[in-house]
Each structure stands twice: as C-alpha cells, then as structure tokens.
Short mmCIF file of C-alpha atoms in Angstrom, two decimals:
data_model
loop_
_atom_site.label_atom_id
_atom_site.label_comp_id
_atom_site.label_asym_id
_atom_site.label_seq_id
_atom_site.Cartn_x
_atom_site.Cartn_y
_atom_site.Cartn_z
CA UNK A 1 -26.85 14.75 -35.46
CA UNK A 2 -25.54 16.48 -32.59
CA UNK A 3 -26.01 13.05 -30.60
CA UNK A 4 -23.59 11.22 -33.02
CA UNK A 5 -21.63 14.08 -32.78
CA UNK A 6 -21.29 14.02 -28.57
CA UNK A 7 -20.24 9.94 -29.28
CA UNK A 8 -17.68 10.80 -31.44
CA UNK A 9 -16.04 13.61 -30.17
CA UNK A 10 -16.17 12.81 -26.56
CA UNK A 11 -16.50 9.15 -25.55
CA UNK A 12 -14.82 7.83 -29.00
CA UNK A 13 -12.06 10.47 -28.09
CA UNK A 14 -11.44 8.64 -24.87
CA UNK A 15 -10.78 5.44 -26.73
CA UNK A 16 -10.13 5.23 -30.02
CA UNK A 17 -7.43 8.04 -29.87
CA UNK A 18 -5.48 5.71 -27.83
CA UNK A 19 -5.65 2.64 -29.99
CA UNK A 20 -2.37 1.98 -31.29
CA UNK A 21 -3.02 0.25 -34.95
CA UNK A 22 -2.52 -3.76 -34.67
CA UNK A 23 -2.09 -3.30 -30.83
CA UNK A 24 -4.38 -5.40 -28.18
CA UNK A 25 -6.72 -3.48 -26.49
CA UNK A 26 -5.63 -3.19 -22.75
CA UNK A 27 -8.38 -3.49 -20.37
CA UNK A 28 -9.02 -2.07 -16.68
CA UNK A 29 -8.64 -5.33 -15.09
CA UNK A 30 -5.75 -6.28 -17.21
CA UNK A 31 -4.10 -2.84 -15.92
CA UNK A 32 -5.24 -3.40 -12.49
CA UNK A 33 -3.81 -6.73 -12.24
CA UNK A 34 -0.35 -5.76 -13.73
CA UNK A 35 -0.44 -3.56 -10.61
CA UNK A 36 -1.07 -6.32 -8.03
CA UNK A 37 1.70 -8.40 -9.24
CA UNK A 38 4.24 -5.62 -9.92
CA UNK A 39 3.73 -2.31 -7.82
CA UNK A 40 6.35 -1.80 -6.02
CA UNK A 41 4.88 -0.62 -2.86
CA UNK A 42 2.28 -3.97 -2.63
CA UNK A 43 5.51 -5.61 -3.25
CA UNK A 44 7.23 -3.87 0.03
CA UNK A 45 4.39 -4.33 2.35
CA UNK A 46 4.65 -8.16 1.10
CA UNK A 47 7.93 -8.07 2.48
CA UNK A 48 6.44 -6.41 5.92
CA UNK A 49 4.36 -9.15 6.84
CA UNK A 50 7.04 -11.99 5.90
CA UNK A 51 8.78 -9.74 8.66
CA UNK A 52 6.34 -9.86 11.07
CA UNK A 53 5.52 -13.56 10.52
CA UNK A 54 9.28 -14.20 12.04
CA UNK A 55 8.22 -12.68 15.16
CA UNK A 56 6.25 -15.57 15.82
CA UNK A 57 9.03 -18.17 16.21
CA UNK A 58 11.08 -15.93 18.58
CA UNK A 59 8.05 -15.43 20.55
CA UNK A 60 7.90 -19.23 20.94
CA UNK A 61 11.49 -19.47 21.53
CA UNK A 62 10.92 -18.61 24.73
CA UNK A 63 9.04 -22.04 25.21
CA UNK A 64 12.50 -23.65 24.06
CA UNK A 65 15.24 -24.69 26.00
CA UNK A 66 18.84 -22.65 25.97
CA UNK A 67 21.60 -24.85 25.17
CA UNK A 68 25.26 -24.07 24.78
CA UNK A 69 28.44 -25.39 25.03
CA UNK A 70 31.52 -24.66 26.35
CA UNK A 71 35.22 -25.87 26.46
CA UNK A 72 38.93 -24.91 28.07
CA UNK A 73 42.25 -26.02 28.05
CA UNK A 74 45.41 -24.98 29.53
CA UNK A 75 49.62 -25.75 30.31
CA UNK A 76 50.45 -25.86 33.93
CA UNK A 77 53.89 -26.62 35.26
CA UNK A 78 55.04 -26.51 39.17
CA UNK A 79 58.49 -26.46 40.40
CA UNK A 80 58.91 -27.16 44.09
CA UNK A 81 62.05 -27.12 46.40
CA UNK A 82 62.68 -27.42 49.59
CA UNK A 83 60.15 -29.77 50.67
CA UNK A 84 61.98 -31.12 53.22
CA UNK A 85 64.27 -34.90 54.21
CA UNK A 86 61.87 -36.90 52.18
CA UNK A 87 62.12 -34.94 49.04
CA UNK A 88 65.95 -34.66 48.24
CA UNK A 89 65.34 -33.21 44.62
CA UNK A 90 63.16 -30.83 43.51
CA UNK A 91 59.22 -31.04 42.28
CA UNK A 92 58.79 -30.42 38.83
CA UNK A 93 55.22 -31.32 37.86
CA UNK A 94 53.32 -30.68 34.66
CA UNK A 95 49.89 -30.95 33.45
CA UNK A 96 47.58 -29.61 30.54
CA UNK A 97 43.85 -28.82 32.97
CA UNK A 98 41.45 -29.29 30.06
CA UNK A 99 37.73 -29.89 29.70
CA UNK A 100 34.26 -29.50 28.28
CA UNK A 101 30.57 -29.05 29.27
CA UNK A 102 27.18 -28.81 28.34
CA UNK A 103 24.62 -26.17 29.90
CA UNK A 104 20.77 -26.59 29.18
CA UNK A 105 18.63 -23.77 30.73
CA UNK A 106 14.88 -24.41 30.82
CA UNK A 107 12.54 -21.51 31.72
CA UNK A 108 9.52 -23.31 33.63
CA UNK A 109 7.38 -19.85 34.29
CA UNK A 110 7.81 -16.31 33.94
CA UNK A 111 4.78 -14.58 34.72
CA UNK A 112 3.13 -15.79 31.40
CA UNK A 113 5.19 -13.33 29.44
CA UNK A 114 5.93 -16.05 26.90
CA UNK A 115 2.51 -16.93 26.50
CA UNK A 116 1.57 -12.85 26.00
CA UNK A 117 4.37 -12.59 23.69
CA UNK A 118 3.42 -15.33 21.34
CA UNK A 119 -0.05 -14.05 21.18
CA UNK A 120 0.93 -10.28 20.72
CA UNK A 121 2.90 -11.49 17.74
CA UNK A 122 0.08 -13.47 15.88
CA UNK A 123 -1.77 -9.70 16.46
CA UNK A 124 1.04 -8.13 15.25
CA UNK A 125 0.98 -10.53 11.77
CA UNK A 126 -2.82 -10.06 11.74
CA UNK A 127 -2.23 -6.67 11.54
CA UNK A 128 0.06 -6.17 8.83
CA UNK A 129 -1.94 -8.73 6.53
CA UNK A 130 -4.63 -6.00 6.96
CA UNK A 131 -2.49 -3.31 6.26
CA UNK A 132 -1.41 -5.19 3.56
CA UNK A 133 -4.75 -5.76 2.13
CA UNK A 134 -5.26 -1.58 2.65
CA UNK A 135 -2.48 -0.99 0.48
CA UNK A 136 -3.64 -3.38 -1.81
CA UNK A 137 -6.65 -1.34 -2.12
CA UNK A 138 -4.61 2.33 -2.52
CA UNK A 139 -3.06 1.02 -4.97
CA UNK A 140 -5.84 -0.87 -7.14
CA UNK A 141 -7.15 2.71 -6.72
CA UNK A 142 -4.25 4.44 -7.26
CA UNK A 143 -4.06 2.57 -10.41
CA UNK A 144 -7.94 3.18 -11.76
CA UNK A 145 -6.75 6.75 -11.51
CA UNK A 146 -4.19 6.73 -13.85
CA UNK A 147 -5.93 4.69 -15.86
CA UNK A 148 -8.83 7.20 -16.36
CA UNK A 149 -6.59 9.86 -16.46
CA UNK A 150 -4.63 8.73 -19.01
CA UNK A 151 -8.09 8.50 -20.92
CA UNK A 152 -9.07 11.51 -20.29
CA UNK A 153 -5.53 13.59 -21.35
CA UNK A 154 -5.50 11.83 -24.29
CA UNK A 155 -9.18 13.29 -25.19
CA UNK A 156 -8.39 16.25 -23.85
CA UNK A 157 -5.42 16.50 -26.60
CA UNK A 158 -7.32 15.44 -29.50
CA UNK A 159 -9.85 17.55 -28.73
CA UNK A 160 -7.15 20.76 -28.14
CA UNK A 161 -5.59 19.48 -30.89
CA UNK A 162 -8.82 19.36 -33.33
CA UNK A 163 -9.54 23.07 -31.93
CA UNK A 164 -5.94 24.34 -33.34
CA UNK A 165 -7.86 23.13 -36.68
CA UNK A 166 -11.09 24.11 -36.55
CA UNK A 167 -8.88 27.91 -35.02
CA UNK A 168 -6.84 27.63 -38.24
CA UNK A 169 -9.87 27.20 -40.91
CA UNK A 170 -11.43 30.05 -38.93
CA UNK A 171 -8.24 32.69 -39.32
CA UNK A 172 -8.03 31.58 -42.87
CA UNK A 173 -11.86 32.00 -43.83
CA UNK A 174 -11.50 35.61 -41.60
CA UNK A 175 -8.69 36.74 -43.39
CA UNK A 176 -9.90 35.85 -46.85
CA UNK A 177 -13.23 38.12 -45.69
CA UNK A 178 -10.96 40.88 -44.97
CA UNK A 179 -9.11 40.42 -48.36
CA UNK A 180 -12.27 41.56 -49.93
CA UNK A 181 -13.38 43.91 -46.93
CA UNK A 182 -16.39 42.18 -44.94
CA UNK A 183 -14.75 42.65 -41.79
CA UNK A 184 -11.96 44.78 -39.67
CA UNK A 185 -8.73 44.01 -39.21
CA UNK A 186 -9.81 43.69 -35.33
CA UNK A 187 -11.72 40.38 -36.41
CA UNK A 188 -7.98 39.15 -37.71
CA UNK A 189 -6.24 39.65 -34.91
CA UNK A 190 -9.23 38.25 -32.47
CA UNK A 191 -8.53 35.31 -34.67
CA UNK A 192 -4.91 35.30 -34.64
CA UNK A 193 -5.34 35.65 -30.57
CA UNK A 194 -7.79 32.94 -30.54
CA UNK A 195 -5.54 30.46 -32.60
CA UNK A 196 -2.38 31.47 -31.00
CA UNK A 197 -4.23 30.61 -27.00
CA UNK A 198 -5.72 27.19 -28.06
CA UNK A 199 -1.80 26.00 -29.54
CA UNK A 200 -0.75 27.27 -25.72
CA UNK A 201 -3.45 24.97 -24.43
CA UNK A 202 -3.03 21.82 -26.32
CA UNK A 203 0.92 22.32 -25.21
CA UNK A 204 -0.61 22.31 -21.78
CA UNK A 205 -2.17 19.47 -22.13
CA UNK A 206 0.55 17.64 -24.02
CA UNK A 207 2.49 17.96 -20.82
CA UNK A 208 -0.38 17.04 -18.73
CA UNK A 209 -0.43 13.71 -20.88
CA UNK A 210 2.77 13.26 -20.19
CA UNK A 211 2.60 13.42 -15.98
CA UNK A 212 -0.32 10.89 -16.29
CA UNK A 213 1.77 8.52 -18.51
CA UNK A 214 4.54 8.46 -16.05
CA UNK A 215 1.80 8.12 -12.92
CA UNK A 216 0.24 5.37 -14.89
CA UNK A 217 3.90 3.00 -15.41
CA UNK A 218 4.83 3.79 -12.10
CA UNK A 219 1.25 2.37 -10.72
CA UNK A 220 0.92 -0.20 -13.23
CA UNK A 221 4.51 -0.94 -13.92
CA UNK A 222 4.24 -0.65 -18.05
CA UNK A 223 3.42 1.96 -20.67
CA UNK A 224 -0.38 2.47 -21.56
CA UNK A 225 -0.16 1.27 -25.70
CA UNK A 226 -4.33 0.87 -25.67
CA UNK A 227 -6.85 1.28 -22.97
CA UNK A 228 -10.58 0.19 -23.46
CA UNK A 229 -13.32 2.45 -22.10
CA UNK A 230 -14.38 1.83 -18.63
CA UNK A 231 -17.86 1.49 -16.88
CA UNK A 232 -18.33 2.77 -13.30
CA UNK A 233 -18.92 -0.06 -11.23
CA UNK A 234 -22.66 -0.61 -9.42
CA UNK A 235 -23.44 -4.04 -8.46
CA UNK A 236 -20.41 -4.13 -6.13
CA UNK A 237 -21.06 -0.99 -4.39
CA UNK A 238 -23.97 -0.72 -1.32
CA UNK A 239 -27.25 0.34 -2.17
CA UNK A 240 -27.91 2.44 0.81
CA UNK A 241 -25.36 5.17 2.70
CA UNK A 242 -26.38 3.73 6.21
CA UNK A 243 -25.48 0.36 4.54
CA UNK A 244 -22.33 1.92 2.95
CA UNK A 245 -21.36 2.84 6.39
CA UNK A 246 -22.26 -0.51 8.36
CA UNK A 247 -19.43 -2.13 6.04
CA UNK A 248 -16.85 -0.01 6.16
CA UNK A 249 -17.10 0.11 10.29
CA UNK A 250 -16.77 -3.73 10.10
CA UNK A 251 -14.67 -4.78 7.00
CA UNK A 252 -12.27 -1.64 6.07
CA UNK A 253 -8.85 -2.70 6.80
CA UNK A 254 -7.55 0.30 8.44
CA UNK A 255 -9.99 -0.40 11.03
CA UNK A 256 -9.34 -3.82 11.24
CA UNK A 257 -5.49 -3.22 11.55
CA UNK A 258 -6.14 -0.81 14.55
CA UNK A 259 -8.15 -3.73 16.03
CA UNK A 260 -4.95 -6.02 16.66
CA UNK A 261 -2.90 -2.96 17.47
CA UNK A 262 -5.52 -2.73 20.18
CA UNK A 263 -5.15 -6.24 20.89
CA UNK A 264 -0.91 -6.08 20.67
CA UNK A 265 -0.92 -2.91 23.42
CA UNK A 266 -3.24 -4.96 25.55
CA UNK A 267 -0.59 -7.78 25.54
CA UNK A 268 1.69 -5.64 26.03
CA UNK A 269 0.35 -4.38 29.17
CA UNK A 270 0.20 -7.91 30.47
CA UNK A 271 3.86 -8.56 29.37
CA UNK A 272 4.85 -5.63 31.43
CA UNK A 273 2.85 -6.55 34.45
CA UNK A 274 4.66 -10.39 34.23
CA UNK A 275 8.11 -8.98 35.30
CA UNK A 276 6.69 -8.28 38.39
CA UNK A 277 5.77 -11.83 39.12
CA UNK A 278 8.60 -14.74 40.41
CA UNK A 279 10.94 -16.65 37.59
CA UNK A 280 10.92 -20.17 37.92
CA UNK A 281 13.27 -21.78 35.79
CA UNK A 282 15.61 -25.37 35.32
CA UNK A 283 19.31 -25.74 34.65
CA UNK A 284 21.77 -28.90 33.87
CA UNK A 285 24.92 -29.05 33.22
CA UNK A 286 26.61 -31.87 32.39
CA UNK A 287 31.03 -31.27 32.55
CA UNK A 288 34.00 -33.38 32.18
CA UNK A 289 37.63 -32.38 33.42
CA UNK A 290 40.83 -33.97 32.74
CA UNK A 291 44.15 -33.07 34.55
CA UNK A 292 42.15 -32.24 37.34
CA UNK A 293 44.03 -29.57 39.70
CA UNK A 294 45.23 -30.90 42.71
CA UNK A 295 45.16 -35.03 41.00
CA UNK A 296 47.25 -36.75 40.32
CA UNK A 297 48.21 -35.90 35.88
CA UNK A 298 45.73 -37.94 34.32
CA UNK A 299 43.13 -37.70 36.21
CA UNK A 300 39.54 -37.28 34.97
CA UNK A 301 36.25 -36.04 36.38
CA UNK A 302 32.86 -36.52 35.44
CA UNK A 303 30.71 -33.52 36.74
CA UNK A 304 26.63 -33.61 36.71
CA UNK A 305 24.08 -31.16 38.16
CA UNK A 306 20.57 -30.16 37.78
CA UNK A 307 19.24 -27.05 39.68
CA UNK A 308 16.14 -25.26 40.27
CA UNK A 309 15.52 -21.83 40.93
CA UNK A 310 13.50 -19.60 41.56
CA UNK A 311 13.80 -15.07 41.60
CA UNK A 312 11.45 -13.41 42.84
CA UNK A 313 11.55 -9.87 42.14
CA UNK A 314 11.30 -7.23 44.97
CA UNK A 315 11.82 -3.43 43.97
CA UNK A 316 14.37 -2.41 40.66
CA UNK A 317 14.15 1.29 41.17
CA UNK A 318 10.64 1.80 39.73
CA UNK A 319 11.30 0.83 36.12
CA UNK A 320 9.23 -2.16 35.99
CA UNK A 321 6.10 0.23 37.43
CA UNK A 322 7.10 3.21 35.40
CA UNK A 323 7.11 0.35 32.26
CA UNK A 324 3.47 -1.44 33.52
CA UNK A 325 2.09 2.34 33.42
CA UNK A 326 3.46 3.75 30.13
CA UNK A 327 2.05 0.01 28.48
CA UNK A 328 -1.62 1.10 29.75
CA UNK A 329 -1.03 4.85 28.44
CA UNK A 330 -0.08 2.85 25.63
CA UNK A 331 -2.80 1.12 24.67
CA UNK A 332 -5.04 3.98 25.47
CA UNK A 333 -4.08 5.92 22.91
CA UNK A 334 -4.36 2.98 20.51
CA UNK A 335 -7.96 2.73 21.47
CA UNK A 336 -8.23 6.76 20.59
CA UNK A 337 -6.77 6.41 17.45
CA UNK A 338 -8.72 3.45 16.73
CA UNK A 339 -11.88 5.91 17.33
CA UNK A 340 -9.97 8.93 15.14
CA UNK A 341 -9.71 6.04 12.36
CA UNK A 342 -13.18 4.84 12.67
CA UNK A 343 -14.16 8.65 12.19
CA UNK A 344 -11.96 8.89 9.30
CA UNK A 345 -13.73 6.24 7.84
CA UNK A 346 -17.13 7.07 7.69
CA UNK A 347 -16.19 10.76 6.92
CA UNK A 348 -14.34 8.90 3.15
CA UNK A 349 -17.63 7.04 3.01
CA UNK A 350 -20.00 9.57 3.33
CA UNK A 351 -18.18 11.99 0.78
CA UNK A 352 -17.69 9.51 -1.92
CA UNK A 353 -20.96 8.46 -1.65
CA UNK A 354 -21.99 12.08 -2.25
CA UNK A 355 -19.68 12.30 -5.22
CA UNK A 356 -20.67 8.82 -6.78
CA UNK A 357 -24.14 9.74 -6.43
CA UNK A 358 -24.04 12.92 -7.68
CA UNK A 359 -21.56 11.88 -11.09
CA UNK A 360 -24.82 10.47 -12.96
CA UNK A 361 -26.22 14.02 -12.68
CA UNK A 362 -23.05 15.71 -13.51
CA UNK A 363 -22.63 13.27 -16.62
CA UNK A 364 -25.94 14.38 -17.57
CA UNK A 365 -25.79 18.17 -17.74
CA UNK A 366 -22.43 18.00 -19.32
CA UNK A 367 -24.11 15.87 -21.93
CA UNK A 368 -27.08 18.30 -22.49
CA UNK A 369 -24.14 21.37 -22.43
CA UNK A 370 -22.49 19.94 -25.23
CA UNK A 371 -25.47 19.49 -27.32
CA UNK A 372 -26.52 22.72 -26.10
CA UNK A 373 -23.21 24.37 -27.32
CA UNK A 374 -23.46 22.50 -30.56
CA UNK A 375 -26.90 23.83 -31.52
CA UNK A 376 -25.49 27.64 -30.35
CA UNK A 377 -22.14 27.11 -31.98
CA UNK A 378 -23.66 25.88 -35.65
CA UNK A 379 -26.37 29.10 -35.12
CA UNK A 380 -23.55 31.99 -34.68
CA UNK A 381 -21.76 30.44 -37.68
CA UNK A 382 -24.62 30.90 -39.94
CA UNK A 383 -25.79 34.47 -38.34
CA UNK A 384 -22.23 35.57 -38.60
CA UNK A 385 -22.55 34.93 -42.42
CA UNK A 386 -24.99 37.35 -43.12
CA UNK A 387 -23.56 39.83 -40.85
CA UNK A 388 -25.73 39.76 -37.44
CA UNK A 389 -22.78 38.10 -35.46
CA UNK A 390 -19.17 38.84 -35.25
CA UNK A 391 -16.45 36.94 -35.79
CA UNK A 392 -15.65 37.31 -31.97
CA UNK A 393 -19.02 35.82 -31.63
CA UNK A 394 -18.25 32.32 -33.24
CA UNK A 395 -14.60 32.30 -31.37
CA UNK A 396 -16.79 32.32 -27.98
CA UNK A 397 -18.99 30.21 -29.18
CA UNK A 398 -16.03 27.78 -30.38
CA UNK A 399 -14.64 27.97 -27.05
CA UNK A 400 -17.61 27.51 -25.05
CA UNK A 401 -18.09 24.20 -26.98
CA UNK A 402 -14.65 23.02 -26.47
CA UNK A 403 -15.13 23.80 -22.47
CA UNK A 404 -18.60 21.41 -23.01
CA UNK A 405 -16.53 18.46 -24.38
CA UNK A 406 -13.73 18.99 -21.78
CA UNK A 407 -16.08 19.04 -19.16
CA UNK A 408 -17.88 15.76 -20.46
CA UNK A 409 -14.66 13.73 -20.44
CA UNK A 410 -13.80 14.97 -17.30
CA UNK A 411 -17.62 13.91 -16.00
CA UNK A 412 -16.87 10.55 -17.64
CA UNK A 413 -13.64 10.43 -15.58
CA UNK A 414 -14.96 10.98 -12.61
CA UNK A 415 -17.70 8.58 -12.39
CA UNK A 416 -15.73 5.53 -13.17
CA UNK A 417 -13.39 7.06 -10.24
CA UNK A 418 -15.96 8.29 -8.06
CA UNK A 419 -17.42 4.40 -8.39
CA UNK A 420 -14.20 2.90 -7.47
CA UNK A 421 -13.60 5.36 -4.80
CA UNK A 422 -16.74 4.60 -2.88
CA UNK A 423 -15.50 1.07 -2.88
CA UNK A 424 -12.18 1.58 -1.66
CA UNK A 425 -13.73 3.94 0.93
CA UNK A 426 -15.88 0.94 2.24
CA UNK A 427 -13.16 -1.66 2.06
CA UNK A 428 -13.91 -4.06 -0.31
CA UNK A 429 -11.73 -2.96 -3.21
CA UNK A 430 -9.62 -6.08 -3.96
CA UNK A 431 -8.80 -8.74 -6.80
CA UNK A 432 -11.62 -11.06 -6.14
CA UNK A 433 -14.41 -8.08 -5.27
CA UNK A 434 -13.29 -6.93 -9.09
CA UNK A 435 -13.00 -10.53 -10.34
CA UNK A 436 -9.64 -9.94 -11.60
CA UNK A 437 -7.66 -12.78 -13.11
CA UNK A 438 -4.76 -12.94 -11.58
CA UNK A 439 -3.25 -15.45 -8.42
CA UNK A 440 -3.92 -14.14 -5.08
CA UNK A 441 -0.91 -13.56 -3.24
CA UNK A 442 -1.54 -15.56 -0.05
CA UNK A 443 0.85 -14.43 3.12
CA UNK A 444 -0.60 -17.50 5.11
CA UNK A 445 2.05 -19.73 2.89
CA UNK A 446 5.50 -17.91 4.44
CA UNK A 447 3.51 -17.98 7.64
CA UNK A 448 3.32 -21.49 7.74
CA UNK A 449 7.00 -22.22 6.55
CA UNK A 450 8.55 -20.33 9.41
CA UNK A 451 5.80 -20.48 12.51
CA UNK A 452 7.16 -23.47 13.90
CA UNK A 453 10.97 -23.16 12.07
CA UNK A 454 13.78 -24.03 14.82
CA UNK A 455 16.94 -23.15 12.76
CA UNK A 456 18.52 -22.62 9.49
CA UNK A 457 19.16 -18.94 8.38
CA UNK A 458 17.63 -19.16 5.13
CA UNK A 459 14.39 -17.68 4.21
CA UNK A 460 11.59 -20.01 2.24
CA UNK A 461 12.33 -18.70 -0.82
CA UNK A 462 16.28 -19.40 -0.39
CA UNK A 463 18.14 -15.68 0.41
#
C-alpha cells in the first residue's frame, strides 16, 4: 500500500499533473530538439562561425592580384605674345590633357605572411565550430534543466497544494473535537498555524513554477503544455572515472577550441616575425594619354611598364621587435590557459561523476523516507485517536511526510540532471550522442560557399 502510494504521489505527480487533457505528450528529445533549432544563443554562435569562415577568403586575398583603375581629364589654354619676327600675332593654343590607366600589383613574397595568415584563419574557423559545438552542449543542458524543473515544480505544487487539503480536513476534524471538548483550544490554533504556513508554501512554489516556466520557453523557445517522465541516461555515459576523464581531455570542446587558439597565436608569431623579412612584389601598368603636354593637340600616347621590386626592411623604430615579442607572450599565455581549461575540465568531470554516482543512493533513501513517513504518519493518526498523541503530533508527522515526497521529486530531478551533466562535463552531449531527430546544422556548407568566393557582397543565404 504505501508502495502504490510513493507511485502515485511522487513519480505520477511529476507527470500526470502536467498532462493537459487531449494534449500530445511532449517528450525530452522533442524539447531538446526545439532548442537546437530555435535557441537563440546556438542561433548567435551560428552566426560566429559564418563570421569567421569569411576570414578565410581575405586571408587568401593576399595570394590575389590588386587591380585598379584610374582616369583624368582636364582644359588647358595658352596665350603667348611676343615671340618674336616670325610670330606677328599672338599664340593662343588649347587642349583638353585627358587619359586613363590600368595598375595591377602582384605580391610575389612577403615573408610567408600570406601563407601564415590563411592557415591561422582555418584555426580560427576550427575554433569557433568547437565553440559552437560547446554551446550546443550548454544549451542541450541548459534545456534538460528546465525541463526537469518544470517537472519537479509542478509536483512540488500538487503536492503543496494536496497538503492545504489534507491541513484543511485536519482543522475541521480538530475543531469539531473541541466542539465537544477532546482537546484545547491550543490544538486549534496549532492547526490554524499549520494550515495557514502550508497556503504560504504552495504560494511559494506557485511562483517558483512560474520562474521555471519562463527558463524553460526561453531555453526551448515554447511553453511546456505536457512533458513525459524522463530516465537518466547510462549507456551513453563512461563506465569508469579514469575513463570519464580520458574523454573529456581528448573530445570536450572547450579543450579542443583552446587547441587552435594555440595553433592561431603560433601563426601569429610567425606572421609577426615575416615583416622582418624582404617584400618582393610585381607591378604593370598599362596608360594611355591624349592631348599630350608639350604635342602637338591631338596627340596620343600609349604608355606600358612592368616593374619589379624589392624592400627590404632595415630598422622601423622597434615596433616590428616589440610586435614579434608580444606574439610569443601571446601565445604563451594561450598555452596556460589551455592548461587552466584542461584543469577545469577534469575538476566538472570528477564532481559530476560523484553526483551521478551518488543520485541512485540518494533516490533510494528518499524512497525508503517516504515509506518510512507513511507508516509513522498513518500510526500518530490512529494513537492520536485514543488520546496518546497530540494533535501537534500528526501536524509534524504531516509535515515530515510532505518534506519525504519533496525530497523524492527533487532526488528524481537530480538524477536525470546529474546523468546529463556528467555527459556534458565529458563532451559528448550533442544531437546524435542523444539520437535526437532533428537535421544537424552543418557549418561546413557556408564554409564551402565563401572559401574560395572572389566578389559579390551578398551572403549565401541572400542579405
């Protein structure tokens, strides 16, 4: 009996108290992938890496050629006197000294700080896919959270709610007892103070409800109508902490994103290091004049050139040194946060391995204190009727048995969280780990459209 009891009041709570009549059941991985498509901050660091994928054809710009044209025209008119026997009037002479040109600049080398460039931007996409595919997995997480909480505040209230009941029979059956004088008018008022604490508590959690809706539409991006219970996950997760720990050094994304950001500051330090190497580089021009000063008015001129040249750098104050050595520094401290990251890690892993380990337990004695509290609750009630407990008595005992049940739906809560916590903290919380069905949002497609785009100011998708 008490078993049944537990079932109904506590896991049944979680669910059926949330099922709207007629509605479809909404399920985790239907929440979860609402929240892929629609969150808003996936969405942002979506738009991110479509940034950083641009980087990648101005890095190769620099393998392109710089052309430009250019073009002038002008009124000139000379009046001369004076000249002398052989020119008895005066010199009036006008002309319009026009003309246009092409200019094509090649760079041939530059220290290799093209080359560095292109490659520091491919780490620099690399890296925001991965922190991409980290806040993929906050979120997802983010999103199991309000999920279960909006679970568990919803059992919370019925079972706050069911207490104001059980509170009310209780003043009415004490009050009728001191109608006919089989107890005090204290036992009234503990009553009265009883009933009067639990309504302040199930406003409480009302309101608490009501935080965990709004957490759950901004995560999810729609209102919770009916949520299906949820199992803690267990063949996705390691079976070992040393395992646990192995993964989450190799796969986790944060780590992984510090990687290229190691790799970016190294290419940067090359980058740096190539302005102090010579410039080679080729320019033609190609120019044609007409009304050429000093010839005759018509005249035309057809002017081509191609020149090399090379710069070699010799001393610019310092700056280029002072740039080489803050570019090491640099990447130093990358490498030292790559090691604080790599700390932070494991330290996640470890501790929500402790809590997922421990929530089986934790399910379990909240379990037995329910039962326990139902045997001692139904035991004061009958003692108290002939006498040997008071009507304080049963309140406690009321209360402690509400605590039980709050406590189990808040075990229940945590080890579905505690589950998906452990693996977020190992890096493998994403949409095909969970087998959700939904399309994978692929940033290698906007990569391709624009490595290897030459012009056009319109993005792929037509802004």
């Amino acid at each position: 009996m008490a078993r049944a009891w537990l079932q109904g009041a506590a896991i049944v709570a979680m669910a059926v108290a949330l099922l709207a009549t007629g509605a479809r059941a909404e399920t985790i991985g239907g929440a979860l992938a609402k929240a892929y498509l629609n969150n808003p901050d996936i969405n942002q660091q979506r738009a991110a890496v479509r940034v950083q994928d641009e980087n990648i054809p101005k890095a190769n710009a620099g393998y392109m050629p710089d052309v430009s044209a250019e073009g002038d025209a002008a009124m000139s008119n000379t009046l001369a006197s004076g000249l002398g026997a052989g020119y008895p009037n005066p010199l009036d002479v006008s002309s319009r000294p026009r003309g246009y040109g092409v200019t094509v600049t090649q760079n041939v080398w530059n220290g290799d700080r093209t080359g560095n460039s292109v490659r520091q931007a491919e780490s620099g996409v690399f890296g925001a896919r991965e922190q991409l595919r980290n806040t993929e997995q906050n979120v997802l997480l983010s999103a199991v959270g309000y999920y279960m909480d909006v679970m568990r505040d919803t059992a919370i209230l019925d079972l706050d709610r069911n207490n104001v009941e059980v509170l009310q029979e209780q003043l009415r059956q004490t009050q009728d007892r001191f109608n006919v004088g089989e107890v005090t008018r204290t036992d009234v008022a503990q009553a009265e103070a009883s009933l009067a604490g639990a309504r302040a508590t199930a406003l409480g959690a009302q309101s608490q409800l009501q935080a965990s809706l709004a957490n759950y539409r901004q995560a999810i991006g729609d209102d919770p109508k009916s949520l299906t219970p949820v199992a803690p996950l267990i063949r996705q997760l390691p079976k070992v902490l040393p395992e646990a720990i192995a993964i989450s050094q190799l796969e986790h994304p944060a780590i992984v994103a510090m990687l290229h950001g190691i790799d970016a500051a190294a290419l940067q330090v090359k980058i740096a290091e190539g302005a102090l190497y010579p410039t080679v580089g080729l320019t033609g021009q190609v120019t044609k004049r007409f009304d050429v000063s000093g010839d005759p008015v018509g005249s035309q001129a057809l002017t081509e050139s191609l020149m090399g040249q090379i710069t070699i750098p010799i001393w610019d104050g310092g700056a280029t040194y002072a740039g080489t050595r803050q570019a090491k520094e640099q990447l130093g401290q990358t490498e030292l946060q790559t090691d604080l990251q790599r700390d932070k890690v494991r330290a996640a892993v470890v501790a929500a391995w402790g809590a997922n380990s421990n929530s089986s337990g934790v399910l379990r004695a909240a379990r037995a204190e329910v039962q326990a509290a139902e045997v001692a609750l139904a035991g004061v009630r009958e003692e108290a009727k002939v006498g040997q407990r008071t009507t304080l008595d049963v309140l406690n005992a009321q209360q402690a048995l509400l605590n039980a049940r709050v406590q189990l739906v808040t075990a229940q809560h945590d080890s579905v969280v505690n589950s998906y916590s452990l693996l977020s903290a190992v890096g493998r919380l994403s949409i095909q780990t969970l087998g959700l069905a939904v399309p994978e949002y692929d940033p290698r497609v906007h990569f391709d459209q624009v490595k290897n785009k030459l012009w056009g100011v319109r993005t792929p998708d037509g802004k």
